Amino acid sequence: LARAAASPRCAGMWAWNSTGGWGGGRATLGDTGWCLWTALSSALTAALAAEPALDAPRFVYDWAGRRFASAPAFAAAVAELYLASEELIEHGWYTGPLPRGAQRLGNIYLSPLLWVWWMRPTAALPVWAYLAAAVGDVPAALARSAVAVQRAEAYARKLAALAPGGADAGFAVTSAAYGADALAMAHATRALMLPLLAAAWSGRAPARGELRRMASATQRMIDRHRATWDGRADFPPLELDELAAFVALLKRRPRALWLQARAACALVRGLRARRAGRRVRAAGAAGAAGLTMALIFNRPARLVAAGAVAGLALARPMRRRVMHAAIPWISRRLHLLPTIFFEAGPAVEEWA
C-alpha cells in the first residue's frame, strides 16, 4: 500500500471483503454479510489504504474497544487474538515457511498448504512424502504447531471467561473455539502423517504397535472434532472421511501402509531427480510396487485389476469407462491423490 500510494500510476485500491472463504456461511459472513472479523479486517484495510504508515495494532485495539465499550477486558482479548492470528495460522494451519529451494517438485512450484484441500485434509501419501522431505526438521515443525494450538486454545478460554452478553461477543467466543479446534485437528493430522513419512524416507519402520497407537490418537481427535461441530452450517467441521479411512486402514494393516509410504517416497525421490530418465524409471517402479502391494494386501483388488486389464484391451468406449472407475479406485487404495481431485479436479481422461 505504501508503494502504491507513492506511485503516480495507482488510482486507488479495491478490497474483496466478504464472499465466503473456507467454511463459508455465517462463519465468514455473519447474518448480514459482516461478521466481527470481516468488519474488523475491512475497517483496518480501509484505514491502511488512507494512511499506509498507520499504527495497525493501535487501530485494532481502538476498534475493538469501541465495538465492546462495555467490556474493555474482552475487547482487549479480541484485539490480541486478531493480531496473533497471522502467526497462529502460519504455524498451526500451514507448516511454516519451507526451506529455500524445497518448494519445487521437478518444474512445479508447490505450496506448504498441500495437506488440506478446501475443508478436506488429505491422506495422499505422495503429498505427505513431499512435505516430510521439504519441511526438513519435522520435530521442530510439530513443536511450532503444538505451541500454536496451545496459544489458540488459551485465547479461546480467555474470550469465553471475559465475554459479556450479546451476539457479537458470542460469535467471537464460538469462532475462537472453532479456530482453535481446527488448528488442533490440523496438528493431529500432521503429527500422524509427517513422522510416518519421515520414517519412510529413512527406512526405519516404526513398530506396528506404535503405528496403531498413532492411528488411535488421530481417530480420537477426529471423533471429538466431529462431535463438537457436526450439524453446524455456520461453523462446519472439517471433511475428515478421507483421513478417517486412512486411519482405519492403518490400524488394521499397518505393514501395508508402511510399504505404500515407502513407495510414495521413492516416487517423490524420482520426481525430484534431475534427469528425466531417472524420474520415469523411479515413477514406474513406485507405481508398480504400489499396485503390487494393493494386490497383495487387498484381495478384492485382484478382480478389479483383472477387469481393468481386460477393459483396456477392449474398444475405446469401454477403456474410457474402465479408466473412470479404476483410477479413482486405485488412488483411494494406494492413497495417491486427494479424493477431491475426482470431484472437482480434471477429468479422469486427463489424469490417464
mmCIF file of C-alpha atoms in Angstrom:
data_model
loop_
_atom_site.group_PDB
_atom_site.id
_atom_site.type_symbol
_atom_site.label_atom_id
_atom_site.label_comp_id
_atom_site.label_asym_id
_atom_site.label_seq_id
_atom_site.Cartn_x
_atom_site.Cartn_y
_atom_site.Cartn_z
ATOM 1 C CA LEU A 1 0.000 0.000 0.000
ATOM 2 C CA ALA A 2 2.875 2.380 0.757
ATOM 3 C CA ARG A 3 4.441 1.698 -2.639
ATOM 4 C CA ALA A 4 1.084 2.133 -4.368
ATOM 5 C CA ALA A 5 0.406 5.420 -2.579
ATOM 6 C CA ALA A 6 3.740 6.784 -3.831
ATOM 7 C CA SER A 7 3.131 5.711 -7.416
ATOM 8 C CA PRO A 8 1.501 8.136 -9.888
ATOM 9 C CA ARG A 9 0.246 5.074 -11.782
ATOM 10 C CA CYS A 10 -2.016 3.987 -8.908
ATOM 11 C CA ALA A 11 -5.532 5.455 -8.970
ATOM 12 C CA GLY A 12 -6.837 3.639 -5.904
ATOM 13 C CA MET A 13 -7.496 0.226 -4.399
ATOM 14 C CA TRP A 14 -10.326 -2.243 -4.141
ATOM 15 C CA ALA A 15 -10.847 -4.867 -1.454
ATOM 16 C CA TRP A 16 -12.896 -8.014 -1.944
ATOM 17 C CA ASN A 17 -14.078 -8.327 1.617
ATOM 18 C CA SER A 18 -16.862 -10.808 2.120
ATOM 19 C CA THR A 19 -17.909 -13.612 -0.204
ATOM 20 C CA GLY A 20 -17.234 -16.854 1.627
ATOM 21 C CA GLY A 21 -13.789 -18.200 2.326
ATOM 22 C CA TRP A 22 -13.127 -21.609 3.820
ATOM 23 C CA GLY A 23 -16.223 -22.894 5.569
ATOM 24 C CA GLY A 24 -18.433 -20.170 4.144
ATOM 25 C CA GLY A 25 -21.792 -19.485 5.711
ATOM 26 C CA ARG A 26 -22.139 -17.314 8.800
ATOM 27 C CA ALA A 27 -18.692 -18.478 9.981
ATOM 28 C CA THR A 28 -17.279 -15.999 7.481
ATOM 29 C CA LEU A 29 -20.147 -13.731 6.517
ATOM 30 C CA GLY A 30 -22.352 -13.285 9.564
ATOM 31 C CA ASP A 31 -26.103 -12.963 9.268
ATOM 32 C CA THR A 32 -25.809 -9.688 7.340
ATOM 33 C CA GLY A 33 -22.617 -10.401 5.414
ATOM 34 C CA TRP A 34 -20.421 -8.676 8.000
ATOM 35 C CA CYS A 35 -19.213 -10.898 10.811
ATOM 36 C CA LEU A 36 -16.986 -9.442 13.526
ATOM 37 C CA TRP A 37 -13.682 -10.451 11.916
ATOM 38 C CA THR A 38 -14.711 -9.365 8.411
ATOM 39 C CA ALA A 39 -15.810 -5.995 9.754
ATOM 40 C CA LEU A 40 -12.532 -5.507 11.639
ATOM 41 C CA SER A 41 -10.400 -6.567 8.670
ATOM 42 C CA SER A 42 -12.358 -4.277 6.347
ATOM 43 C CA ALA A 43 -12.013 -1.294 8.680
ATOM 44 C CA LEU A 44 -8.277 -1.895 9.062
ATOM 45 C CA THR A 45 -7.790 -2.332 5.299
ATOM 46 C CA ALA A 46 -9.611 0.927 4.585
ATOM 47 C CA ALA A 47 -7.611 2.762 7.240
ATOM 48 C CA LEU A 48 -4.302 1.461 5.861
ATOM 49 C CA ALA A 49 -5.346 2.445 2.344
ATOM 50 C CA ALA A 50 -5.870 6.007 3.539
ATOM 51 C CA GLU A 51 -2.722 6.018 5.705
ATOM 52 C CA PRO A 52 -0.208 3.234 4.919
ATOM 53 C CA ALA A 53 2.019 4.234 7.862
ATOM 54 C CA LEU A 54 -0.860 3.738 10.303
ATOM 55 C CA ASP A 55 -0.132 2.056 13.655
ATOM 56 C CA ALA A 56 -2.179 -1.044 12.820
ATOM 57 C CA PRO A 57 -2.097 -2.718 16.283
ATOM 58 C CA ARG A 58 -3.256 0.520 17.916
ATOM 59 C CA PHE A 59 -6.081 0.780 15.370
ATOM 60 C CA VAL A 60 -7.192 -2.790 16.164
ATOM 61 C CA TYR A 61 -7.287 -2.165 19.911
ATOM 62 C CA ASP A 62 -9.222 1.085 19.424
ATOM 63 C CA TRP A 63 -11.714 -0.545 17.035
ATOM 64 C CA ALA A 64 -12.371 -3.457 19.392
ATOM 65 C CA GLY A 65 -12.637 -1.032 22.315
ATOM 66 C CA ARG A 66 -15.396 0.878 20.547
ATOM 67 C CA ARG A 67 -17.177 -2.336 19.489
ATOM 68 C CA PHE A 68 -17.185 -3.713 23.040
ATOM 69 C CA ALA A 69 -17.146 -0.473 25.020
ATOM 70 C CA SER A 70 -18.928 -2.049 27.991
ATOM 71 C CA ALA A 71 -16.299 -4.808 28.377
ATOM 72 C CA PRO A 72 -12.792 -3.361 27.910
ATOM 73 C CA ALA A 73 -11.005 -6.545 29.033
ATOM 74 C CA PHE A 74 -12.952 -8.601 26.498
ATOM 75 C CA ALA A 75 -12.256 -6.001 23.795
ATOM 76 C CA ALA A 76 -8.529 -6.240 24.506
ATOM 77 C CA ALA A 77 -8.697 -10.049 24.272
ATOM 78 C CA VAL A 78 -10.450 -9.805 20.893
ATOM 79 C CA ALA A 79 -7.715 -7.482 19.624
ATOM 80 C CA GLU A 80 -4.976 -9.788 20.967
ATOM 81 C CA LEU A 81 -6.429 -12.814 19.183
ATOM 82 C CA TYR A 82 -6.866 -10.877 15.930
ATOM 83 C CA LEU A 83 -3.258 -9.665 15.963
ATOM 84 C CA ALA A 84 -1.916 -13.099 16.922
ATOM 85 C CA SER A 85 -3.953 -14.928 14.284
ATOM 86 C CA GLU A 86 -1.394 -14.492 11.493
ATOM 87 C CA GLU A 87 1.287 -16.397 13.393
ATOM 88 C CA LEU A 88 -1.179 -18.961 14.756
ATOM 89 C CA ILE A 89 -2.375 -19.760 11.232
ATOM 90 C CA GLU A 90 1.130 -19.817 9.745
ATOM 91 C CA HIS A 91 2.407 -22.335 12.304
ATOM 92 C CA GLY A 92 -0.844 -24.143 13.145
ATOM 93 C CA TRP A 93 -2.605 -24.377 9.788
ATOM 94 C CA TYR A 94 0.375 -24.164 7.431
ATOM 95 C CA THR A 95 3.631 -25.894 8.338
ATOM 96 C CA GLY A 96 5.580 -22.640 8.438
ATOM 97 C CA PRO A 97 7.811 -21.422 5.626
ATOM 98 C CA LEU A 98 9.589 -24.164 3.709
ATOM 99 C CA PRO A 99 13.395 -24.052 3.409
ATOM 100 C CA ARG A 100 14.688 -22.235 0.342
ATOM 101 C CA GLY A 101 14.711 -24.473 -2.708
ATOM 102 C CA ALA A 102 12.332 -27.045 -1.225
ATOM 103 C CA GLN A 103 9.231 -25.583 -2.833
ATOM 104 C CA ARG A 104 9.826 -27.218 -6.222
ATOM 105 C CA LEU A 105 8.980 -30.703 -7.388
ATOM 106 C CA GLY A 106 10.551 -31.041 -10.808
ATOM 107 C CA ASN A 107 9.275 -27.979 -12.665
ATOM 108 C CA ILE A 108 6.255 -27.468 -10.415
ATOM 109 C CA TYR A 109 6.165 -24.953 -7.572
ATOM 110 C CA LEU A 110 4.349 -26.339 -4.544
ATOM 111 C CA SER A 111 2.797 -24.643 -1.538
ATOM 112 C CA PRO A 112 3.194 -25.836 2.062
ATOM 113 C CA LEU A 113 -0.625 -25.942 2.238
ATOM 114 C CA LEU A 114 -0.876 -29.157 0.221
ATOM 115 C CA TRP A 115 -2.126 -31.120 3.227
ATOM 116 C CA VAL A 116 -5.673 -29.739 3.017
ATOM 117 C CA TRP A 117 -7.911 -29.013 0.016
ATOM 118 C CA TRP A 118 -10.639 -26.524 0.916
ATOM 119 C CA MET A 119 -12.007 -28.180 4.085
ATOM 120 C CA ARG A 120 -10.672 -31.677 3.417
ATOM 121 C CA PRO A 121 -7.378 -32.925 4.898
ATOM 122 C CA THR A 122 -5.758 -35.399 2.541
ATOM 123 C CA ALA A 123 -4.174 -38.767 3.212
ATOM 124 C CA ALA A 124 -2.432 -38.814 -0.195
ATOM 125 C CA LEU A 125 0.961 -40.350 0.549
ATOM 126 C CA PRO A 126 2.958 -38.600 -2.219
ATOM 127 C CA VAL A 127 1.774 -35.238 -0.847
ATOM 128 C CA TRP A 128 2.941 -36.132 2.650
ATOM 129 C CA ALA A 129 6.169 -37.665 1.332
ATOM 130 C CA TYR A 130 6.949 -34.362 -0.372
ATOM 131 C CA LEU A 131 6.063 -32.309 2.720
ATOM 132 C CA ALA A 132 8.059 -34.542 5.083
ATOM 133 C CA ALA A 133 11.124 -34.040 2.888
ATOM 134 C CA ALA A 134 10.524 -30.323 2.260
ATOM 135 C CA VAL A 135 9.896 -29.418 5.903
ATOM 136 C CA GLY A 136 13.212 -30.937 6.877
ATOM 137 C CA ASP A 137 13.074 -30.695 10.680
ATOM 138 C CA VAL A 138 9.794 -32.475 11.337
ATOM 139 C CA PRO A 139 10.012 -32.393 15.176
ATOM 140 C CA ALA A 140 10.592 -28.630 15.099
ATOM 141 C CA ALA A 141 7.636 -28.083 12.755
ATOM 142 C CA LEU A 142 5.398 -30.172 15.003
ATOM 143 C CA ALA A 143 6.610 -28.299 18.075
ATOM 144 C CA ARG A 144 5.696 -24.956 16.462
ATOM 145 C CA SER A 145 2.312 -26.375 15.526
ATOM 146 C CA ALA A 146 1.682 -27.631 19.062
ATOM 147 C CA VAL A 147 2.543 -24.217 20.517
ATOM 148 C CA ALA A 148 0.158 -22.537 18.052
ATOM 149 C CA VAL A 149 -2.647 -24.868 19.155
ATOM 150 C CA GLN A 150 -1.941 -24.197 22.831
ATOM 151 C CA ARG A 151 -1.967 -20.443 22.264
ATOM 152 C CA ALA A 152 -5.190 -20.594 20.237
ATOM 153 C CA GLU A 153 -6.887 -22.650 22.941
ATOM 154 C CA ALA A 154 -5.702 -20.198 25.608
ATOM 155 C CA TYR A 155 -7.185 -17.281 23.638
ATOM 156 C CA ALA A 156 -10.457 -19.175 23.259
ATOM 157 C CA ARG A 157 -10.642 -19.828 27.006
ATOM 158 C CA LYS A 158 -9.826 -16.199 27.754
ATOM 159 C CA LEU A 159 -12.568 -14.891 25.479
ATOM 160 C CA ALA A 160 -15.081 -17.312 26.985
ATOM 161 C CA ALA A 161 -14.184 -16.213 30.506
ATOM 162 C CA LEU A 162 -14.413 -12.478 29.748
ATOM 163 C CA ALA A 163 -17.391 -12.452 27.368
ATOM 164 C CA PRO A 164 -20.280 -10.077 28.055
ATOM 165 C CA GLY A 165 -23.702 -10.744 26.628
ATOM 166 C CA GLY A 166 -24.657 -10.065 23.037
ATOM 167 C CA ALA A 167 -24.450 -11.702 19.637
ATOM 168 C CA ASP A 168 -21.109 -10.149 18.699
ATOM 169 C CA ALA A 169 -19.405 -11.437 21.824
ATOM 170 C CA GLY A 170 -20.999 -14.861 21.424
ATOM 171 C CA PHE A 171 -19.767 -15.045 17.859
ATOM 172 C CA ALA A 172 -16.240 -14.107 18.936
ATOM 173 C CA VAL A 173 -16.226 -16.820 21.616
ATOM 174 C CA THR A 174 -17.557 -19.533 19.300
ATOM 175 C CA SER A 175 -15.316 -18.628 16.408
ATOM 176 C CA ALA A 176 -12.253 -18.609 18.676
ATOM 177 C CA ALA A 177 -13.128 -22.090 19.904
ATOM 178 C CA TYR A 178 -13.772 -23.254 16.336
ATOM 179 C CA GLY A 179 -10.470 -21.852 15.103
ATOM 180 C CA ALA A 180 -8.560 -23.480 17.948
ATOM 181 C CA ASP A 181 -10.212 -26.833 17.275
ATOM 182 C CA ALA A 182 -9.461 -26.602 13.548
ATOM 183 C CA LEU A 183 -5.796 -25.943 14.388
ATOM 184 C CA ALA A 184 -5.822 -28.873 16.822
ATOM 185 C CA MET A 185 -7.165 -31.157 14.096
ATOM 186 C CA ALA A 186 -4.532 -29.868 11.691
ATOM 187 C CA HIS A 187 -1.818 -30.594 14.237
ATOM 188 C CA ALA A 188 -3.161 -34.087 14.890
ATOM 189 C CA THR A 189 -3.120 -34.786 11.153
ATOM 190 C CA ARG A 190 0.477 -33.622 10.761
ATOM 191 C CA ALA A 191 1.539 -35.418 13.954
ATOM 192 C CA LEU A 192 0.395 -38.655 12.308
ATOM 193 C CA MET A 193 1.494 -38.158 8.707
ATOM 194 C CA LEU A 194 4.787 -36.255 8.920
ATOM 195 C CA PRO A 195 6.583 -38.685 11.314
ATOM 196 C CA LEU A 196 5.233 -41.658 9.345
ATOM 197 C CA LEU A 197 6.613 -40.340 6.051
ATOM 198 C CA ALA A 198 9.834 -39.065 7.639
ATOM 199 C CA ALA A 199 10.402 -42.622 8.886
ATOM 200 C CA ALA A 200 9.586 -43.951 5.413
ATOM 201 C CA TRP A 201 12.265 -41.688 3.935
ATOM 202 C CA SER A 202 14.834 -43.084 6.376
ATOM 203 C CA GLY A 203 13.652 -46.674 6.030
ATOM 204 C CA ARG A 204 13.326 -47.104 9.806
ATOM 205 C CA ALA A 205 9.933 -48.725 10.212
ATOM 206 C CA PRO A 206 8.067 -47.931 13.450
ATOM 207 C CA ALA A 207 6.772 -50.889 15.402
ATOM 208 C CA ARG A 208 3.291 -51.947 14.354
ATOM 209 C CA GLY A 209 2.027 -51.205 17.843
ATOM 210 C CA GLU A 210 3.352 -47.651 17.560
ATOM 211 C CA LEU A 211 1.629 -47.170 14.204
ATOM 212 C CA ARG A 212 -1.639 -48.378 15.693
ATOM 213 C CA ARG A 213 -1.189 -46.090 18.697
ATOM 214 C CA MET A 214 -0.660 -43.086 16.399
ATOM 215 C CA ALA A 215 -3.740 -44.054 14.395
ATOM 216 C CA SER A 216 -5.861 -44.391 17.545
ATOM 217 C CA ALA A 217 -4.794 -40.958 18.800
ATOM 218 C CA THR A 218 -5.778 -39.389 15.480
ATOM 219 C CA GLN A 219 -9.094 -41.247 15.486
ATOM 220 C CA ARG A 220 -9.925 -39.820 18.905
ATOM 221 C CA MET A 221 -9.262 -36.313 17.596
ATOM 222 C CA ILE A 222 -11.470 -36.947 14.563
ATOM 223 C CA ASP A 223 -14.296 -38.215 16.779
ATOM 224 C CA ARG A 224 -14.019 -35.231 19.129
ATOM 225 C CA HIS A 225 -13.943 -32.676 16.298
ATOM 226 C CA ARG A 226 -16.988 -34.217 14.651
ATOM 227 C CA ALA A 227 -18.921 -34.469 17.907
ATOM 228 C CA THR A 228 -18.255 -30.790 18.620
ATOM 229 C CA TRP A 229 -19.154 -29.295 15.228
ATOM 230 C CA ASP A 230 -21.336 -31.805 13.335
ATOM 231 C CA GLY A 231 -24.612 -30.377 12.117
ATOM 232 C CA ARG A 232 -23.441 -26.744 12.229
ATOM 233 C CA ALA A 233 -23.729 -24.878 8.959
ATOM 234 C CA ASP A 234 -22.186 -21.738 10.450
ATOM 235 C CA PHE A 235 -19.096 -23.498 11.848
ATOM 236 C CA PRO A 236 -18.865 -26.704 9.783
ATOM 237 C CA PRO A 237 -16.470 -29.487 10.750
ATOM 238 C CA LEU A 238 -13.550 -30.337 8.527
ATOM 239 C CA GLU A 239 -14.338 -33.018 5.943
ATOM 240 C CA LEU A 240 -12.485 -35.934 7.501
ATOM 241 C CA ASP A 241 -13.759 -39.001 5.628
ATOM 242 C CA GLU A 242 -10.543 -39.423 3.619
ATOM 243 C CA LEU A 243 -8.355 -39.119 6.704
ATOM 244 C CA ALA A 244 -10.644 -41.385 8.767
ATOM 245 C CA ALA A 245 -10.462 -44.113 6.106
ATOM 246 C CA PHE A 246 -6.655 -43.894 6.138
ATOM 247 C CA VAL A 247 -6.553 -44.090 9.936
ATOM 248 C CA ALA A 248 -8.859 -47.125 9.981
ATOM 249 C CA LEU A 249 -6.662 -48.919 7.446
ATOM 250 C CA LEU A 250 -3.516 -48.016 9.383
ATOM 251 C CA LYS A 251 -4.991 -49.656 12.467
ATOM 252 C CA ARG A 252 -5.940 -52.799 10.532
ATOM 253 C CA ARG A 253 -2.958 -53.166 8.197
ATOM 254 C CA PRO A 254 -0.019 -51.043 9.349
ATOM 255 C CA ARG A 255 2.501 -53.089 7.342
ATOM 256 C CA ALA A 256 0.636 -52.495 4.068
ATOM 257 C CA LEU A 257 0.522 -48.744 4.613
ATOM 258 C CA TRP A 258 4.172 -48.681 5.606
ATOM 259 C CA LEU A 259 5.090 -50.265 2.280
ATOM 260 C CA GLN A 260 2.882 -47.791 0.438
ATOM 261 C CA ALA A 261 4.590 -44.926 2.287
ATOM 262 C CA ARG A 262 7.977 -46.235 1.215
ATOM 263 C CA ALA A 263 6.766 -46.434 -2.391
ATOM 264 C CA ALA A 264 5.463 -42.830 -2.171
ATOM 265 C CA CYS A 265 8.911 -41.655 -1.024
ATOM 266 C CA ALA A 266 10.503 -43.488 -3.950
ATOM 267 C CA LEU A 267 8.049 -41.792 -6.313
ATOM 268 C CA VAL A 268 8.799 -38.324 -4.936
ATOM 269 C CA ARG A 269 12.536 -39.016 -4.994
ATOM 270 C CA GLY A 270 12.246 -39.935 -8.656
ATOM 271 C CA LEU A 271 10.217 -36.841 -9.490
ATOM 272 C CA ARG A 272 12.797 -34.638 -7.800
ATOM 273 C CA ALA A 273 15.714 -36.245 -9.653
ATOM 274 C CA ARG A 274 17.282 -34.038 -12.300
ATOM 275 C CA ARG A 275 17.386 -36.460 -15.204
ATOM 276 C CA ALA A 276 14.084 -37.298 -16.867
ATOM 277 C CA GLY A 277 15.104 -40.910 -17.366
ATOM 278 C CA ARG A 278 15.586 -41.382 -13.667
ATOM 279 C CA ARG A 279 12.239 -39.743 -12.958
ATOM 280 C CA VAL A 280 10.413 -42.030 -15.336
ATOM 281 C CA ARG A 281 12.114 -45.169 -14.025
ATOM 282 C CA ALA A 282 11.512 -44.231 -10.399
ATOM 283 C CA ALA A 283 7.881 -43.304 -11.021
ATOM 284 C CA GLY A 284 7.304 -46.545 -12.889
ATOM 285 C CA ALA A 285 8.958 -48.601 -10.174
ATOM 286 C CA ALA A 286 6.998 -46.876 -7.428
ATOM 287 C CA GLY A 287 3.727 -47.303 -9.306
ATOM 288 C CA ALA A 288 4.408 -50.972 -9.934
ATOM 289 C CA ALA A 289 5.361 -51.501 -6.303
ATOM 290 C CA GLY A 290 2.222 -49.735 -5.098
ATOM 291 C CA LEU A 291 -0.038 -51.748 -7.372
ATOM 292 C CA THR A 292 1.659 -54.958 -6.255
ATOM 293 C CA MET A 293 1.032 -54.043 -2.625
ATOM 294 C CA ALA A 294 -2.609 -53.358 -3.379
ATOM 295 C CA LEU A 295 -2.939 -56.798 -4.936
ATOM 296 C CA ILE A 296 -1.193 -58.468 -2.003
ATOM 297 C CA PHE A 297 -2.954 -56.713 0.853
ATOM 298 C CA ASN A 298 -6.387 -56.116 -0.702
ATOM 299 C CA ARG A 299 -7.539 -59.366 -2.202
ATOM 300 C CA PRO A 300 -10.637 -57.972 -3.932
ATOM 301 C CA ALA A 301 -8.231 -55.766 -5.846
ATOM 302 C CA ARG A 302 -7.158 -58.770 -7.890
ATOM 303 C CA LEU A 303 -10.551 -58.969 -9.545
ATOM 304 C CA VAL A 304 -10.663 -55.236 -10.225
ATOM 305 C CA ALA A 305 -7.125 -55.262 -11.633
ATOM 306 C CA ALA A 306 -8.010 -58.159 -13.896
ATOM 307 C CA GLY A 307 -11.118 -56.315 -15.046
ATOM 308 C CA ALA A 308 -9.099 -53.178 -15.721
ATOM 309 C CA VAL A 309 -6.620 -55.115 -17.846
ATOM 310 C CA ALA A 310 -9.431 -56.721 -19.783
ATOM 311 C CA GLY A 311 -11.171 -53.363 -20.258
ATOM 312 C CA LEU A 312 -8.029 -51.751 -21.594
ATOM 313 C CA ALA A 313 -7.840 -54.439 -24.243
ATOM 314 C CA LEU A 314 -11.349 -53.639 -25.455
ATOM 315 C CA ALA A 315 -12.732 -50.810 -27.560
ATOM 316 C CA ARG A 316 -12.116 -47.166 -26.701
ATOM 317 C CA PRO A 317 -15.542 -46.522 -25.080
ATOM 318 C CA MET A 318 -15.036 -49.492 -22.768
ATOM 319 C CA ARG A 319 -11.490 -48.371 -21.992
ATOM 320 C CA ARG A 320 -12.768 -44.949 -21.004
ATOM 321 C CA ARG A 321 -15.368 -46.412 -18.655
ATOM 322 C CA VAL A 322 -12.731 -48.629 -17.070
ATOM 323 C CA MET A 323 -10.490 -45.607 -16.540
ATOM 324 C CA HIS A 324 -13.338 -43.676 -14.907
ATOM 325 C CA ALA A 325 -13.814 -46.492 -12.419
ATOM 326 C CA ALA A 326 -10.260 -47.745 -11.982
ATOM 327 C CA ILE A 327 -8.233 -44.549 -11.491
ATOM 328 C CA PRO A 328 -10.208 -43.180 -8.504
ATOM 329 C CA TRP A 329 -10.377 -46.714 -7.037
ATOM 330 C CA ILE A 330 -6.623 -47.242 -7.342
ATOM 331 C CA SER A 331 -5.951 -43.752 -5.979
ATOM 332 C CA ARG A 332 -8.096 -44.433 -2.907
ATOM 333 C CA ARG A 333 -6.460 -47.809 -2.292
ATOM 334 C CA LEU A 334 -2.909 -46.515 -2.697
ATOM 335 C CA HIS A 335 -3.558 -43.003 -1.323
ATOM 336 C CA LEU A 336 -2.105 -41.373 -4.436
ATOM 337 C CA LEU A 337 -4.149 -38.194 -4.882
ATOM 338 C CA PRO A 338 -6.504 -36.150 -2.677
ATOM 339 C CA THR A 339 -10.017 -37.544 -3.099
ATOM 340 C CA ILE A 340 -11.344 -34.114 -4.008
ATOM 341 C CA PHE A 341 -9.397 -34.353 -7.291
ATOM 342 C CA PHE A 342 -12.036 -36.752 -8.558
ATOM 343 C CA GLU A 343 -14.905 -34.480 -7.557
ATOM 344 C CA ALA A 344 -13.670 -31.019 -8.534
ATOM 345 C CA GLY A 345 -10.437 -31.568 -10.451
ATOM 346 C CA PRO A 346 -9.561 -32.549 -14.027
ATOM 347 C CA ALA A 347 -11.418 -35.298 -15.824
ATOM 348 C CA VAL A 348 -10.179 -38.853 -15.442
ATOM 349 C CA GLU A 349 -9.038 -38.823 -19.083
ATOM 350 C CA GLU A 350 -6.633 -36.005 -18.260
ATOM 351 C CA TRP A 351 -5.109 -37.987 -15.397
ATOM 352 C CA ALA A 352 -4.932 -41.063 -17.622
#
